[in-house]
Amino acid sequence: MMSVAKSPVRVGLFGLFGSGNHGNDASLEAILGFLRTEHPDATVDAMCGVPDVVASRYGIPATRLNWYRGEYRTASSAGAIAGKGLGKLVDAVRTAAWVRRHDVVIVPGTGVLETTLPLRPWGLPYSLFLLCAGGRLFRTRVALVSVGSSEIGHRATRTLVRWSARLAGYRSFRGTVSRDAMRAMGVDTTRDGVYPDLTFALPTPPSTPSDSPGTVCVGVMAFHGSNDERDRAEEIHRRYLDGTTRFVRALVEDGRPVRLLTGDELDRPVAFAILDAVDSPLVTVAEAASLGELMKEVAAADTVVAARYHNLVSALKVGTPTLAVSYSTKSEDLMELMGVGAYCHPARGIDADRLLEQFRELERRSTEVRRTLAERNQDAARRVEDQFAALTAALFRPAGRTHTTRETS
């Protein structure tokens, strides 16, 4: 007697996971939660930035995104340049072979289609293009799920990103600004959905009072402008750092305890530069190693002022009144989604006095803002569930791979 048994769906997860960015890792955690709940029979592995970290932290097999280990360091010698060049050829073969072993590859969240921060075309944009081209070649469904995008000026980067989006089998965006940017670059987004960031699916920690009443969390970042502002990077960073330092000093003069938050390992030198400049026992640096720990920090604060995108998501998700120091329209889009669009300040031109005025206005309306955030969080959670349902319908259809087994009676 012959019977047909359905094979487990082979799912690959792709991204810069494990490399010290809380938002990237939280996006991975959110999609793993979805897979383990809704598709527990799926076999899952990852191609990522630091596979050892991902394998130990999340319990899935992982392989390195790039063959050349110095991929994200500046090539300053002939040997490094040759290594990077050879790595591009090796990665084309490695990525194709990895894609071919899967039925579905998911790129969960993150700003993989944007250049709001400095990015070279032969880094992640090239890797993503190899992934999506491999998916089309081997008929593996590649899904860009609730990703961020921006309109890109640099020709090579723009071409790679546009073709990656076109070759993907499924696309959704984490905001209308992202979808509109991709449409402006010539990609037909008519059928692409818009959903909140995937990290809204993660558990929200309970609110616990701070040991220091009146605490303000200030999220800082190594901000040097966008990909198109490399020639002004140091000037932009200096103005950002000076403005943030003046704001923190003003909070301290008002007697407010300040917790400096980071969202990436790259941000820590900025936090300690501000700590040294202000030189007050009221200022401390949080040691949050994940987005979950970051959410605990902001849940205990009275108010949050933050720049990095997932610092904002964390604060908004736990319902703490939040002011965005915005370096991109994606932050403004997020704040509008959560009903607090009035509380944005430009990261490229921080005016400490104006920022302090906005901060005080936010605190005056704290009760109203908390109520608004509670309502918007319920809607965001429902919309992420809609995203997961759409993903199941698009990628896990009943017509999956099957194999034949023989039964005897």
Tab-separated table of C-alpha atoms in Angstrom:
chain	number	residue	atom	x	y	z
A	1	MET	CA	0.000	0.000	0.000
A	2	MET	CA	1.399	3.420	-0.963
A	3	SER	CA	0.821	6.643	0.970
A	4	VAL	CA	2.024	10.168	0.464
A	5	ALA	CA	3.642	11.855	3.439
A	6	LYS	CA	4.253	15.558	3.586
A	7	SER	CA	7.865	16.556	4.261
A	8	PRO	CA	8.594	19.275	6.817
A	9	VAL	CA	8.931	22.661	5.167
A	10	ARG	CA	12.570	23.749	5.105
A	11	VAL	CA	12.748	27.408	6.214
A	12	GLY	CA	15.849	29.592	6.049
A	13	LEU	CA	16.133	32.908	7.905
A	14	PHE	CA	18.437	35.538	6.443
A	15	GLY	CA	19.861	38.709	7.988
A	16	LEU	CA	22.573	40.400	10.049
A	17	PHE	CA	21.612	38.531	13.209
A	18	GLY	CA	23.949	38.067	16.161
A	19	SER	CA	26.114	41.065	15.286
A	20	GLY	CA	25.124	43.292	18.198
A	21	ASN	CA	22.050	45.095	16.840
A	22	HIS	CA	19.064	44.610	19.165
A	23	GLY	CA	16.468	45.350	16.470
A	24	ASN	CA	17.845	42.760	14.043
A	25	ASP	CA	17.921	40.070	16.712
A	26	ALA	CA	14.444	40.946	17.973
A	27	SER	CA	13.073	40.626	14.428
A	28	LEU	CA	14.606	37.142	14.267
A	29	GLU	CA	13.071	36.316	17.651
A	30	ALA	CA	9.628	37.453	16.469
A	31	ILE	CA	9.670	35.328	13.320
A	32	LEU	CA	10.971	32.313	15.251
A	33	GLY	CA	8.069	32.706	17.664
A	34	PHE	CA	5.655	32.668	14.723
A	35	LEU	CA	7.256	29.580	13.157
A	36	ARG	CA	7.402	27.625	16.411
A	37	THR	CA	3.776	28.421	17.218
A	38	GLU	CA	2.126	28.147	13.803
A	39	HIS	CA	4.509	25.808	11.950
A	40	PRO	CA	6.196	23.658	14.602
A	41	ASP	CA	7.096	20.922	12.097
A	42	ALA	CA	9.184	23.264	9.943
A	43	THR	CA	12.942	22.760	9.958
A	44	VAL	CA	14.650	26.117	10.494
A	45	ASP	CA	18.179	27.408	10.076
A	46	ALA	CA	19.813	30.785	9.433
A	47	MET	CA	22.371	32.524	7.238
A	48	CYS	CA	23.503	35.426	9.373
A	49	GLY	CA	26.189	37.768	10.612
A	50	VAL	CA	27.516	35.839	13.626
A	51	PRO	CA	26.318	32.209	13.455
A	52	ASP	CA	27.815	31.103	16.797
A	53	VAL	CA	25.752	33.698	18.664
A	54	VAL	CA	22.553	32.826	16.787
A	55	ALA	CA	23.016	29.070	17.263
A	56	SER	CA	23.630	29.344	21.010
A	57	ARG	CA	21.002	32.001	21.711
A	58	TYR	CA	18.141	30.723	19.538
A	59	GLY	CA	18.896	27.016	19.214
A	60	ILE	CA	18.955	26.796	15.405
A	61	PRO	CA	21.746	25.795	13.018
A	62	ALA	CA	23.405	28.832	11.462
A	63	THR	CA	25.945	29.587	8.763
A	64	ARG	CA	27.985	32.701	8.103
A	65	LEU	CA	26.525	35.288	5.718
A	66	ASN	CA	29.915	36.125	4.200
A	67	TRP	CA	32.827	33.817	3.447
A	68	TYR	CA	35.383	36.590	4.051
A	69	ARG	CA	35.455	37.318	7.775
A	70	GLY	CA	36.642	40.888	7.321
A	71	GLU	CA	33.666	41.803	5.098
A	72	TYR	CA	32.454	44.710	7.213
A	73	ARG	CA	35.904	46.144	7.981
A	74	THR	CA	37.481	48.762	5.715
A	75	ALA	CA	39.924	47.097	3.303
A	76	SER	CA	43.212	48.997	3.794
A	77	SER	CA	45.710	46.561	2.274
A	78	ALA	CA	46.098	44.696	-0.998
A	79	GLY	CA	45.459	41.413	0.807
A	80	ALA	CA	42.215	42.673	2.325
A	81	ILE	CA	41.023	44.033	-1.011
A	82	ALA	CA	41.812	40.707	-2.702
A	83	GLY	CA	40.067	38.830	0.122
A	84	LYS	CA	36.929	40.891	-0.270
A	85	GLY	CA	36.936	40.447	-4.049
A	86	LEU	CA	37.369	36.695	-3.792
A	87	GLY	CA	34.708	36.615	-1.108
A	88	LYS	CA	32.132	38.095	-3.483
A	89	LEU	CA	32.671	35.221	-5.917
A	90	VAL	CA	32.607	32.591	-3.177
A	91	ASP	CA	29.481	34.116	-1.650
A	92	ALA	CA	27.613	33.848	-4.959
A	93	VAL	CA	28.142	30.064	-4.900
A	94	ARG	CA	27.602	29.668	-1.143
A	95	THR	CA	24.375	31.688	-1.128
A	96	ALA	CA	22.950	29.832	-4.137
A	97	ALA	CA	23.716	26.469	-2.526
A	98	TRP	CA	22.118	27.557	0.764
A	99	VAL	CA	18.972	28.890	-0.932
A	100	ARG	CA	18.595	25.676	-2.942
A	101	ARG	CA	18.354	23.608	0.262
A	102	HIS	CA	15.180	25.444	1.340
A	103	ASP	CA	11.537	25.622	0.370
A	104	VAL	CA	11.120	29.077	1.908
A	105	VAL	CA	13.582	31.808	2.887
A	106	ILE	CA	12.368	34.652	5.109
A	107	VAL	CA	14.072	38.008	5.619
A	108	PRO	CA	12.322	39.148	8.821
A	109	GLY	CA	11.899	42.866	9.398
A	110	THR	CA	14.881	45.261	9.617
A	111	GLY	CA	15.827	47.958	7.099
A	112	VAL	CA	17.273	45.665	4.431
A	113	LEU	CA	15.998	47.868	1.572
A	114	GLU	CA	17.105	51.221	2.966
A	115	THR	CA	20.211	53.385	3.196
A	116	THR	CA	19.155	55.745	5.976
A	117	LEU	CA	22.534	54.879	7.545
A	118	PRO	CA	25.840	54.475	5.636
A	119	LEU	CA	25.910	51.306	3.534
A	120	ARG	CA	28.187	50.082	0.737
A	121	PRO	CA	26.554	48.399	-2.290
A	122	TRP	CA	28.800	45.339	-2.122
A	123	GLY	CA	27.873	44.623	1.465
A	124	LEU	CA	24.317	43.706	2.477
A	125	PRO	CA	22.674	44.937	-0.786
A	126	TYR	CA	24.841	42.521	-2.799
A	127	SER	CA	24.154	39.662	-0.364
A	128	LEU	CA	20.419	40.304	-0.542
A	129	PHE	CA	20.520	40.368	-4.343
A	130	LEU	CA	22.296	36.993	-4.386
A	131	LEU	CA	19.616	35.627	-2.064
A	132	CYS	CA	16.664	36.831	-4.132
A	133	ALA	CA	18.258	35.847	-7.449
A	134	GLY	CA	18.947	32.385	-6.036
A	135	GLY	CA	15.341	32.113	-4.949
A	136	ARG	CA	14.107	32.887	-8.435
A	137	LEU	CA	16.638	30.487	-10.019
A	138	PHE	CA	15.813	27.528	-7.770
A	139	ARG	CA	12.115	28.334	-7.253
A	140	THR	CA	12.610	28.866	-3.547
A	141	ARG	CA	10.097	31.364	-2.198
A	142	VAL	CA	11.988	34.359	-0.758
A	143	ALA	CA	9.901	36.603	1.489
A	144	LEU	CA	10.832	40.125	2.564
A	145	VAL	CA	8.573	40.430	5.600
A	146	SER	CA	7.668	43.805	7.153
A	147	VAL	CA	10.938	45.304	5.954
A	148	GLY	CA	12.006	48.925	5.821
A	149	SER	CA	13.026	50.692	2.624
A	150	SER	CA	14.061	54.157	1.514
A	151	GLU	CA	14.504	55.925	-1.788
A	152	ILE	CA	18.167	55.432	-2.693
A	153	GLY	CA	20.333	57.845	-4.671
A	154	HIS	CA	23.543	55.824	-5.123
A	155	ARG	CA	23.196	54.086	-8.492
A	156	ALA	CA	24.785	50.697	-7.713
A	157	THR	CA	23.008	50.353	-4.374
A	158	ARG	CA	19.711	51.443	-5.894
A	159	THR	CA	20.017	48.874	-8.696
A	160	LEU	CA	20.834	45.999	-6.346
A	161	VAL	CA	18.033	46.892	-3.919
A	162	ARG	CA	15.462	47.387	-6.680
A	163	TRP	CA	16.254	44.040	-8.286
A	164	SER	CA	16.229	42.276	-4.922
A	165	ALA	CA	12.717	43.582	-4.305
A	166	ARG	CA	11.571	42.609	-7.805
A	167	LEU	CA	12.964	39.075	-7.530
A	168	ALA	CA	11.455	38.362	-4.101
A	169	GLY	CA	8.434	36.061	-4.089
A	170	TYR	CA	6.684	37.973	-1.304
A	171	ARG	CA	7.025	41.516	0.022
A	172	SER	CA	5.494	43.488	2.860
A	173	PHE	CA	6.624	46.730	4.459
A	174	ARG	CA	6.735	48.106	7.984
A	175	GLY	CA	5.186	51.425	7.000
A	176	THR	CA	3.604	53.312	4.132
A	177	VAL	CA	6.760	55.424	3.809
A	178	SER	CA	8.747	52.268	3.050
A	179	ARG	CA	6.265	50.992	0.482
A	180	ASP	CA	6.074	54.399	-1.200
A	181	ALA	CA	9.879	54.572	-1.397
A	182	MET	CA	10.050	51.217	-3.161
A	183	ARG	CA	7.306	52.263	-5.562
A	184	ALA	CA	9.242	55.457	-6.337
A	185	MET	CA	12.225	53.294	-7.338
A	186	GLY	CA	10.186	51.486	-9.963
A	187	VAL	CA	8.902	48.405	-8.104
A	188	ASP	CA	5.227	47.509	-8.474
A	189	THR	CA	3.969	47.440	-4.880
A	190	THR	CA	0.256	47.219	-5.709
A	191	ARG	CA	-0.157	43.878	-3.942
A	192	ASP	CA	2.303	44.510	-1.101
A	193	GLY	CA	0.924	44.823	2.414
A	194	VAL	CA	1.859	47.327	5.114
A	195	TYR	CA	2.127	46.115	8.703
A	196	PRO	CA	3.734	47.296	11.956
A	197	ASP	CA	7.276	46.260	12.845
A	198	LEU	CA	7.527	42.544	13.655
A	199	THR	CA	8.838	43.269	17.147
A	200	PHE	CA	5.340	44.359	18.188
A	201	ALA	CA	4.675	40.591	18.332
A	202	LEU	CA	7.138	40.097	21.191
A	203	PRO	CA	5.949	39.851	24.811
A	204	THR	CA	5.685	43.149	26.662
A	205	PRO	CA	7.432	43.099	30.050
A	206	PRO	CA	5.429	44.252	33.080
A	207	SER	CA	5.982	47.830	34.148
A	208	THR	CA	8.160	48.067	37.241
A	209	PRO	CA	8.886	51.305	39.143
A	210	SER	CA	12.385	52.693	38.731
A	211	ASP	CA	14.744	52.827	41.697
A	212	SER	CA	15.131	56.505	40.777
A	213	PRO	CA	11.753	58.278	40.406
A	214	GLY	CA	11.632	60.693	37.501
A	215	THR	CA	14.100	58.717	35.389
A	216	VAL	CA	14.463	59.729	31.750
A	217	CYS	CA	15.849	57.202	29.274
A	218	VAL	CA	17.837	58.817	26.452
A	219	GLY	CA	18.581	56.486	23.568
A	220	VAL	CA	21.756	57.455	21.713
A	221	MET	CA	23.361	56.178	18.513
A	222	ALA	CA	26.481	56.416	16.398
A	223	PHE	CA	24.738	58.715	13.956
A	224	HIS	CA	26.759	60.005	10.991
A	225	GLY	CA	23.986	60.769	8.506
A	226	SER	CA	22.718	58.701	5.594
A	227	ASN	CA	24.488	56.912	2.785
A	228	ASP	CA	24.257	60.054	0.640
A	229	GLU	CA	25.860	62.240	3.331
A	230	ARG	CA	29.231	60.526	3.696
A	231	ASP	CA	31.108	63.725	2.836
A	232	ARG	CA	29.483	65.433	5.857
A	233	ALA	CA	29.509	62.433	8.213
A	234	GLU	CA	31.821	63.846	10.886
A	235	GLU	CA	30.085	67.227	10.941
A	236	ILE	CA	26.674	65.549	11.294
A	237	HIS	CA	27.937	63.304	14.085
A	238	ARG	CA	29.533	66.209	15.970
A	239	ARG	CA	26.323	68.263	15.838
A	240	TYR	CA	24.260	65.268	16.958
A	241	LEU	CA	26.609	64.498	19.847
A	242	ASP	CA	26.862	68.131	20.981
A	243	GLY	CA	23.077	68.627	20.880
A	244	THR	CA	22.362	65.393	22.761
A	245	THR	CA	24.990	66.208	25.388
A	246	ARG	CA	23.488	69.663	25.987
A	247	PHE	CA	20.038	68.115	26.375
A	248	VAL	CA	21.250	65.525	28.898
A	249	ARG	CA	23.061	68.251	30.826
A	250	ALA	CA	19.820	70.282	30.969
A	251	LEU	CA	17.957	67.277	32.376
A	252	VAL	CA	20.618	66.841	35.050
A	253	GLU	CA	20.388	70.535	35.976
A	254	ASP	CA	16.666	69.903	36.588
A	255	GLY	CA	17.646	67.055	38.938
A	256	ARG	CA	16.451	64.265	36.640
A	257	PRO	CA	18.195	60.849	36.673
A	258	VAL	CA	19.187	59.881	33.110
A	259	ARG	CA	19.739	56.363	31.740
A	260	LEU	CA	21.637	56.308	28.442
A	261	LEU	CA	20.433	53.511	26.151
A	262	THR	CA	22.053	51.946	23.104
A	263	GLY	CA	20.604	49.702	20.403
A	264	ASP	CA	23.816	48.507	18.767
A	265	GLU	CA	27.368	47.818	19.932
A	266	LEU	CA	28.433	50.769	17.752
A	267	ASP	CA	26.472	53.138	20.016
A	268	ARG	CA	28.358	52.438	23.231
A	269	PRO	CA	31.253	54.884	22.598
A	270	VAL	CA	28.663	57.636	22.078
A	271	ALA	CA	26.994	56.833	25.405
A	272	PHE	CA	30.296	56.939	27.267
A	273	ALA	CA	31.324	60.179	25.533
A	274	ILE	CA	28.141	61.811	26.863
A	275	LEU	CA	28.673	60.250	30.297
A	276	ASP	CA	32.187	61.740	30.474
A	277	ALA	CA	31.101	65.137	29.139
A	278	VAL	CA	28.214	65.600	31.602
A	279	ASP	CA	30.159	64.081	34.524
A	280	SER	CA	27.263	63.635	36.943
A	281	PRO	CA	26.222	60.752	39.225
A	282	LEU	CA	22.696	61.246	37.875
A	283	VAL	CA	23.780	59.873	34.462
A	284	THR	CA	24.332	56.141	33.982
A	285	VAL	CA	24.666	53.804	30.993
A	286	ALA	CA	22.247	50.863	30.763
A	287	GLU	CA	23.711	47.422	30.065
A	288	ALA	CA	20.818	46.039	27.990
A	289	ALA	CA	21.975	43.035	25.952
A	290	SER	CA	18.725	42.494	24.039
A	291	LEU	CA	15.546	44.264	23.018
A	292	GLY	CA	13.740	42.481	25.856
A	293	GLU	CA	16.143	43.990	28.398
A	294	LEU	CA	15.830	47.344	26.662
A	295	MET	CA	12.043	47.172	27.034
A	296	LYS	CA	12.454	46.589	30.771
A	297	GLU	CA	14.591	49.721	30.999
A	298	VAL	CA	12.109	51.953	29.177
A	299	ALA	CA	9.120	50.446	30.991
A	300	ALA	CA	10.594	51.688	34.274
A	301	ALA	CA	11.190	55.230	32.983
A	302	ASP	CA	8.897	58.232	33.198
A	303	THR	CA	9.777	59.388	29.684
A	304	VAL	CA	11.981	58.283	26.773
A	305	VAL	CA	13.884	60.382	24.220
A	306	ALA	CA	15.508	58.183	21.582
A	307	ALA	CA	17.001	58.140	18.106
A	308	ARG	CA	17.540	54.533	17.028
A	309	TYR	CA	14.420	53.019	15.448
A	310	HIS	CA	14.041	49.972	17.685
A	311	ASN	CA	14.681	52.031	20.811
A	312	LEU	CA	11.582	53.952	19.763
A	313	VAL	CA	9.648	50.748	19.069
A	314	SER	CA	10.584	49.396	22.514
A	315	ALA	CA	9.446	52.527	24.330
A	316	LEU	CA	6.213	52.863	22.373
A	317	LYS	CA	5.430	49.173	22.779
A	318	VAL	CA	5.613	49.322	26.589
A	319	GLY	CA	3.519	52.504	26.583
A	320	THR	CA	6.085	54.979	27.909
A	321	PRO	CA	5.690	58.567	26.605
A	322	THR	CA	8.343	58.913	23.911
A	323	LEU	CA	9.998	61.688	21.930
A	324	ALA	CA	11.767	60.677	18.699
A	325	VAL	CA	15.065	62.222	17.677
A	326	SER	CA	14.388	61.390	14.063
A	327	TYR	CA	17.091	60.631	11.500
A	328	SER	CA	14.663	59.204	8.919
A	329	THR	CA	11.045	59.419	7.809
A	330	LYS	CA	10.602	55.854	9.074
A	331	SER	CA	10.739	57.195	12.642
A	332	GLU	CA	8.156	59.843	11.855
A	333	ASP	CA	5.973	57.204	10.184
A	334	LEU	CA	6.214	55.044	13.315
A	335	MET	CA	5.322	57.936	15.615
A	336	GLU	CA	2.285	58.790	13.451
A	337	LEU	CA	1.190	55.142	13.550
A	338	MET	CA	1.283	55.267	17.347
A	339	GLY	CA	-0.623	58.545	17.558
A	340	VAL	CA	2.282	60.676	18.796
A	341	GLY	CA	3.513	62.197	15.548
A	342	ALA	CA	3.860	65.651	17.107
A	343	TYR	CA	6.769	64.482	19.253
A	344	CYS	CA	9.626	64.359	16.738
A	345	HIS	CA	12.861	66.337	16.629
A	346	PRO	CA	15.459	66.285	13.800
A	347	ALA	CA	18.636	64.336	14.588
A	348	ARG	CA	20.625	66.366	12.043
A	349	GLY	CA	20.055	69.641	13.822
A	350	ILE	CA	19.372	69.064	17.486
A	351	ASP	CA	18.355	72.276	19.227
A	352	ALA	CA	18.686	71.423	22.906
A	353	ASP	CA	16.386	74.261	24.009
A	354	ARG	CA	13.637	73.287	21.554
A	355	LEU	CA	14.068	69.599	22.435
A	356	LEU	CA	13.650	70.450	26.114
A	357	GLU	CA	10.442	72.363	25.321
A	358	GLN	CA	9.036	69.349	23.434
A	359	PHE	CA	10.086	67.065	26.281
A	360	ARG	CA	8.273	69.173	28.875
A	361	GLU	CA	5.152	69.355	26.724
A	362	LEU	CA	5.220	65.559	26.376
A	363	GLU	CA	5.484	65.169	30.150
A	364	ARG	CA	2.557	67.546	30.697
A	365	ARG	CA	0.424	65.289	28.482
A	366	SER	CA	1.834	62.041	29.856
A	367	THR	CA	-1.485	60.545	31.000
A	368	GLU	CA	-3.158	61.233	27.662
A	369	VAL	CA	-0.165	59.859	25.728
A	370	ARG	CA	-0.099	56.649	27.764
A	371	ARG	CA	-3.782	56.110	27.009
A	372	THR	CA	-3.193	56.684	23.285
A	373	LEU	CA	-0.254	54.264	23.228
A	374	ALA	CA	-2.288	51.556	24.987
A	375	GLU	CA	-4.955	51.773	22.287
A	376	ARG	CA	-2.474	51.870	19.413
A	377	ASN	CA	-0.510	48.911	20.800
A	378	GLN	CA	-3.612	46.737	20.725
A	379	ASP	CA	-4.122	47.611	17.074
A	380	ALA	CA	-0.425	47.035	16.253
A	381	ALA	CA	-0.512	43.575	17.830
A	382	ARG	CA	-3.594	42.656	15.790
A	383	ARG	CA	-1.969	43.884	12.598
A	384	VAL	CA	1.168	41.805	13.203
A	385	GLU	CA	-1.083	38.774	13.628
A	386	ASP	CA	-2.607	39.685	10.256
A	387	GLN	CA	0.921	39.731	8.817
A	388	PHE	CA	1.618	36.260	10.141
A	389	ALA	CA	-1.682	34.975	8.737
A	390	ALA	CA	-0.831	36.473	5.339
A	391	LEU	CA	2.605	34.877	5.505
A	392	THR	CA	1.121	31.465	6.211
A	393	ALA	CA	-1.251	31.810	3.272
A	394	ALA	CA	1.527	32.931	0.929
A	395	LEU	CA	4.362	30.596	1.929
A	396	PHE	CA	2.940	27.550	3.666
A	397	ARG	CA	0.263	26.443	1.237
A	398	PRO	CA	-0.890	22.820	1.401
A	399	ALA	CA	0.788	22.059	-1.929
A	400	GLY	CA	4.187	21.575	-0.312
A	401	ARG	CA	6.911	19.036	-1.114
A	402	THR	CA	5.826	15.448	-0.600
A	403	HIS	CA	7.587	12.140	-0.574
A	404	THR	CA	6.200	8.639	-0.988
A	405	THR	CA	6.390	5.989	1.715
A	406	ARG	CA	5.318	2.353	1.533
A	407	GLU	CA	3.086	0.818	4.195
A	408	THR	CA	2.509	-2.912	4.572
A	409	SER	CA	-0.507	-4.569	6.078
